[in-house]
């Protein structure tokens, strides 16, 4: 702020108190702390809030029933907030999370494409755990499919599935887990 004073000859000094009106600077952005696009510096909501699916974070992983019906989902609006899977490139994915409780047999986790036309899957030992499998495009079209044999996973353990689109592709898809009994 520049203050201009006429006839400013005060000899050795003078004191004069004055106030200037404070006009706060308007910073547009997403002001909702629950939005992926939240901007803590924003002072005016500009309608850019993007809200994520409930299972956007690993801690809210949706239970996927092995040998149950395919679970339709979307990663539309999901935040990029987790580790990047080791397959399908180095770009993070807008992911959603599922979990399954392993009880035995060989397990196959697969996606069926919808408006999301190219998926990527990763299986983890837990939230912030170790990735044990990853796939991009082993299923029909650009769908993903992971097969886990009984020797690579442990009965009584919960495993976490990170699912999303390649290169931040968004849209609908379905996820399903199936188990094959081991004979012998």
mmCIF file of C-alpha atoms in Angstrom:
data_model
loop_
_atom_site.group_PDB
_atom_site.id
_atom_site.type_symbol
_atom_site.label_atom_id
_atom_site.label_comp_id
_atom_site.label_asym_id
_atom_site.label_seq_id
_atom_site.Cartn_x
_atom_site.Cartn_y
_atom_site.Cartn_z
ATOM 1 C CA UNK A 1 0.000 0.000 0.000
ATOM 2 C CA UNK A 2 1.391 3.387 -0.968
ATOM 3 C CA UNK A 3 0.452 6.375 1.186
ATOM 4 C CA UNK A 4 1.107 9.833 -0.256
ATOM 5 C CA UNK A 5 1.334 12.785 2.149
ATOM 6 C CA UNK A 6 1.343 16.376 0.866
ATOM 7 C CA UNK A 7 3.888 18.812 2.369
ATOM 8 C CA UNK A 8 5.758 16.054 4.163
ATOM 9 C CA UNK A 9 8.388 18.227 5.845
ATOM 10 C CA UNK A 10 8.406 17.248 9.516
ATOM 11 C CA UNK A 11 11.887 18.215 10.602
ATOM 12 C CA UNK A 12 13.308 15.510 12.850
ATOM 13 C CA UNK A 13 10.132 13.446 12.878
ATOM 14 C CA UNK A 14 6.464 13.203 13.548
ATOM 15 C CA UNK A 15 3.980 10.528 14.467
ATOM 16 C CA UNK A 16 0.617 10.156 12.851
ATOM 17 C CA UNK A 17 -1.655 7.130 13.309
ATOM 18 C CA UNK A 18 -4.004 6.128 10.554
ATOM 19 C CA UNK A 19 -5.949 3.072 9.388
ATOM 20 C CA UNK A 20 -6.422 1.673 5.981
ATOM 21 C CA UNK A 21 -9.398 -0.536 5.223
ATOM 22 C CA UNK A 22 -8.357 -4.191 4.883
ATOM 23 C CA UNK A 23 -9.780 -5.811 1.797
ATOM 24 C CA UNK A 24 -9.147 -9.569 1.904
ATOM 25 C CA UNK A 25 -7.900 -11.084 -1.317
ATOM 26 C CA UNK A 26 -10.358 -13.550 -2.837
ATOM 27 C CA UNK A 27 -8.769 -16.912 -3.616
ATOM 28 C CA UNK A 28 -11.102 -19.207 -5.578
ATOM 29 C CA UNK A 29 -10.904 -22.962 -5.106
ATOM 30 C CA UNK A 30 -12.375 -26.006 -3.422
ATOM 31 C CA UNK A 31 -13.132 -25.170 0.222
ATOM 32 C CA UNK A 32 -14.581 -28.530 1.344
ATOM 33 C CA UNK A 33 -11.990 -30.512 3.352
ATOM 34 C CA UNK A 34 -13.631 -33.780 2.244
ATOM 35 C CA UNK A 35 -13.048 -33.077 -1.448
ATOM 36 C CA UNK A 36 -10.102 -34.471 -3.415
ATOM 37 C CA UNK A 37 -9.565 -31.011 -4.807
ATOM 38 C CA UNK A 38 -9.538 -29.244 -1.399
ATOM 39 C CA UNK A 39 -7.370 -26.118 -1.387
ATOM 40 C CA UNK A 40 -6.604 -24.873 2.153
ATOM 41 C CA UNK A 41 -5.702 -21.426 0.767
ATOM 42 C CA UNK A 42 -9.084 -20.973 -0.966
ATOM 43 C CA UNK A 43 -11.399 -18.339 0.500
ATOM 44 C CA UNK A 44 -14.243 -18.611 -2.030
ATOM 45 C CA UNK A 45 -15.660 -21.926 -3.236
ATOM 46 C CA UNK A 46 -15.634 -21.933 -7.027
ATOM 47 C CA UNK A 47 -17.536 -25.198 -7.534
ATOM 48 C CA UNK A 48 -14.496 -27.348 -8.300
ATOM 49 C CA UNK A 49 -14.988 -29.731 -5.373
ATOM 50 C CA UNK A 50 -14.611 -33.328 -6.494
ATOM 51 C CA UNK A 51 -15.926 -35.910 -4.063
ATOM 52 C CA UNK A 52 -14.493 -39.367 -3.971
ATOM 53 C CA UNK A 53 -16.135 -42.782 -3.777
ATOM 54 C CA UNK A 54 -16.473 -44.221 -0.250
ATOM 55 C CA UNK A 55 -13.783 -46.850 -0.913
ATOM 56 C CA UNK A 56 -11.255 -44.321 -2.251
ATOM 57 C CA UNK A 57 -8.879 -45.013 0.638
ATOM 58 C CA UNK A 58 -7.604 -48.424 1.690
ATOM 59 C CA UNK A 59 -8.997 -48.053 5.212
ATOM 60 C CA UNK A 60 -12.512 -47.953 3.682
ATOM 61 C CA UNK A 61 -11.973 -50.951 1.375
ATOM 62 C CA UNK A 62 -15.222 -52.603 0.248
ATOM 63 C CA UNK A 63 -15.534 -56.283 1.160
ATOM 64 C CA UNK A 64 -15.383 -58.406 -1.993
ATOM 65 C CA UNK A 65 -17.047 -61.754 -1.360
ATOM 66 C CA UNK A 66 -15.055 -64.515 -3.049
ATOM 67 C CA UNK A 67 -17.370 -66.452 -5.393
ATOM 68 C CA UNK A 68 -19.993 -63.756 -4.913
ATOM 69 C CA UNK A 69 -21.521 -61.562 -7.580
ATOM 70 C CA UNK A 70 -19.336 -59.060 -9.422
ATOM 71 C CA UNK A 71 -19.228 -55.729 -7.609
ATOM 72 C CA UNK A 72 -19.940 -52.731 -9.859
ATOM 73 C CA UNK A 73 -17.971 -49.647 -8.942
ATOM 74 C CA UNK A 74 -16.526 -46.421 -10.244
ATOM 75 C CA UNK A 75 -13.282 -44.614 -9.687
ATOM 76 C CA UNK A 76 -14.818 -41.385 -10.992
ATOM 77 C CA UNK A 77 -13.627 -38.602 -8.692
ATOM 78 C CA UNK A 78 -11.211 -40.846 -6.810
ATOM 79 C CA UNK A 79 -8.145 -39.108 -5.460
ATOM 80 C CA UNK A 80 -4.593 -40.088 -6.320
ATOM 81 C CA UNK A 81 -3.604 -40.937 -2.766
ATOM 82 C CA UNK A 82 -1.900 -44.315 -2.597
ATOM 83 C CA UNK A 83 1.194 -46.137 -3.763
ATOM 84 C CA UNK A 84 1.537 -46.604 -7.501
ATOM 85 C CA UNK A 85 1.248 -50.267 -8.539
ATOM 86 C CA UNK A 86 4.377 -51.783 -10.072
ATOM 87 C CA UNK A 87 2.696 -52.702 -13.372
ATOM 88 C CA UNK A 88 1.214 -50.641 -16.173
ATOM 89 C CA UNK A 89 3.528 -47.647 -16.021
ATOM 90 C CA UNK A 90 4.760 -45.239 -13.414
ATOM 91 C CA UNK A 91 1.819 -42.834 -13.382
ATOM 92 C CA UNK A 92 -0.304 -42.966 -10.199
ATOM 93 C CA UNK A 93 -3.861 -44.248 -10.520
ATOM 94 C CA UNK A 94 -7.146 -42.855 -9.315
ATOM 95 C CA UNK A 95 -7.898 -45.933 -7.297
ATOM 96 C CA UNK A 96 -10.623 -47.573 -5.271
ATOM 97 C CA UNK A 97 -10.046 -50.373 -2.772
ATOM 98 C CA UNK A 98 -11.531 -53.785 -2.062
ATOM 99 C CA UNK A 99 -10.586 -56.468 0.447
ATOM 100 C CA UNK A 100 -11.166 -60.182 0.691
ATOM 101 C CA UNK A 101 -10.703 -62.691 3.460
ATOM 102 C CA UNK A 102 -8.731 -65.654 2.157
ATOM 103 C CA UNK A 103 -10.029 -69.046 3.271
ATOM 104 C CA UNK A 104 -8.234 -71.342 0.810
ATOM 105 C CA UNK A 105 -7.996 -72.421 -2.813
ATOM 106 C CA UNK A 106 -6.604 -70.621 -5.826
ATOM 107 C CA UNK A 107 -8.023 -67.108 -6.164
ATOM 108 C CA UNK A 108 -8.631 -65.075 -9.304
ATOM 109 C CA UNK A 109 -9.362 -61.351 -9.055
ATOM 110 C CA UNK A 110 -10.676 -59.829 -12.286
ATOM 111 C CA UNK A 111 -12.255 -56.679 -13.644
ATOM 112 C CA UNK A 112 -14.966 -56.354 -16.260
ATOM 113 C CA UNK A 113 -14.774 -53.146 -18.244
ATOM 114 C CA UNK A 114 -17.464 -50.501 -18.330
ATOM 115 C CA UNK A 115 -16.863 -46.846 -19.160
ATOM 116 C CA UNK A 116 -13.382 -47.346 -17.718
ATOM 117 C CA UNK A 117 -11.869 -49.130 -20.695
ATOM 118 C CA UNK A 118 -8.430 -50.040 -19.300
ATOM 119 C CA UNK A 119 -7.985 -51.158 -15.687
ATOM 120 C CA UNK A 120 -5.011 -51.943 -13.479
ATOM 121 C CA UNK A 121 -5.101 -54.143 -10.338
ATOM 122 C CA UNK A 122 -2.701 -54.691 -7.467
ATOM 123 C CA UNK A 123 -3.023 -56.961 -4.420
ATOM 124 C CA UNK A 124 -1.456 -55.829 -1.147
ATOM 125 C CA UNK A 125 -0.859 -57.515 2.217
ATOM 126 C CA UNK A 126 -2.547 -54.569 3.953
ATOM 127 C CA UNK A 127 -2.987 -50.837 3.853
ATOM 128 C CA UNK A 128 0.584 -49.556 3.507
ATOM 129 C CA UNK A 129 1.596 -53.224 3.179
ATOM 130 C CA UNK A 130 3.596 -55.059 0.551
ATOM 131 C CA UNK A 131 2.395 -55.503 -2.996
ATOM 132 C CA UNK A 132 2.216 -59.230 -3.815
ATOM 133 C CA UNK A 133 0.691 -59.126 -7.321
ATOM 134 C CA UNK A 134 -0.051 -56.608 -10.055
ATOM 135 C CA UNK A 135 -1.701 -56.769 -13.467
ATOM 136 C CA UNK A 136 -2.499 -54.524 -16.384
ATOM 137 C CA UNK A 137 -4.405 -56.086 -19.320
ATOM 138 C CA UNK A 138 -4.278 -59.878 -18.696
ATOM 139 C CA UNK A 139 -8.081 -60.072 -18.881
ATOM 140 C CA UNK A 140 -10.323 -59.675 -21.933
ATOM 141 C CA UNK A 141 -9.724 -56.423 -23.828
ATOM 142 C CA UNK A 142 -7.836 -54.148 -21.468
ATOM 143 C CA UNK A 143 -9.335 -55.661 -18.310
ATOM 144 C CA UNK A 144 -7.093 -56.878 -15.515
ATOM 145 C CA UNK A 145 -6.832 -60.314 -13.952
ATOM 146 C CA UNK A 146 -4.647 -61.641 -11.142
ATOM 147 C CA UNK A 147 -4.326 -65.305 -10.161
ATOM 148 C CA UNK A 148 -3.061 -66.125 -6.678
ATOM 149 C CA UNK A 149 -2.158 -69.708 -5.852
ATOM 150 C CA UNK A 150 -2.710 -71.094 -2.397
ATOM 151 C CA UNK A 151 1.031 -71.229 -1.740
ATOM 152 C CA UNK A 152 1.482 -67.465 -2.195
ATOM 153 C CA UNK A 153 -1.238 -66.298 0.209
ATOM 154 C CA UNK A 154 -2.114 -67.372 3.732
ATOM 155 C CA UNK A 155 -5.524 -68.653 4.918
ATOM 156 C CA UNK A 156 -7.151 -66.472 7.561
ATOM 157 C CA UNK A 157 -5.532 -63.327 6.138
ATOM 158 C CA UNK A 158 -7.265 -60.283 4.671
ATOM 159 C CA UNK A 159 -5.787 -58.985 1.402
ATOM 160 C CA UNK A 160 -6.390 -55.593 -0.186
ATOM 161 C CA UNK A 161 -7.068 -54.922 -3.874
ATOM 162 C CA UNK A 162 -6.225 -51.586 -5.450
ATOM 163 C CA UNK A 163 -8.237 -51.053 -8.654
ATOM 164 C CA UNK A 164 -8.285 -48.158 -11.053
ATOM 165 C CA UNK A 165 -7.755 -47.023 -14.591
ATOM 166 C CA UNK A 166 -4.437 -46.897 -16.364
ATOM 167 C CA UNK A 167 -2.963 -43.370 -16.574
ATOM 168 C CA UNK A 168 -5.711 -41.950 -14.350
ATOM 169 C CA UNK A 169 -8.526 -43.177 -16.608
ATOM 170 C CA UNK A 170 -11.849 -42.874 -14.792
ATOM 171 C CA UNK A 171 -15.181 -44.643 -15.165
ATOM 172 C CA UNK A 172 -17.233 -47.654 -14.199
ATOM 173 C CA UNK A 173 -16.059 -51.258 -14.030
ATOM 174 C CA UNK A 174 -16.828 -54.387 -12.052
ATOM 175 C CA UNK A 175 -14.555 -56.415 -9.797
ATOM 176 C CA UNK A 176 -14.966 -60.048 -8.848
ATOM 177 C CA UNK A 177 -13.044 -62.635 -6.887
ATOM 178 C CA UNK A 178 -13.417 -66.331 -7.564
ATOM 179 C CA UNK A 179 -11.926 -69.351 -5.853
ATOM 180 C CA UNK A 180 -11.029 -72.717 -7.316
ATOM 181 C CA UNK A 181 -10.908 -75.626 -4.933
ATOM 182 C CA UNK A 182 -7.676 -77.536 -4.779
ATOM 183 C CA UNK A 183 -8.085 -81.255 -5.401
ATOM 184 C CA UNK A 184 -5.951 -83.866 -3.722
#
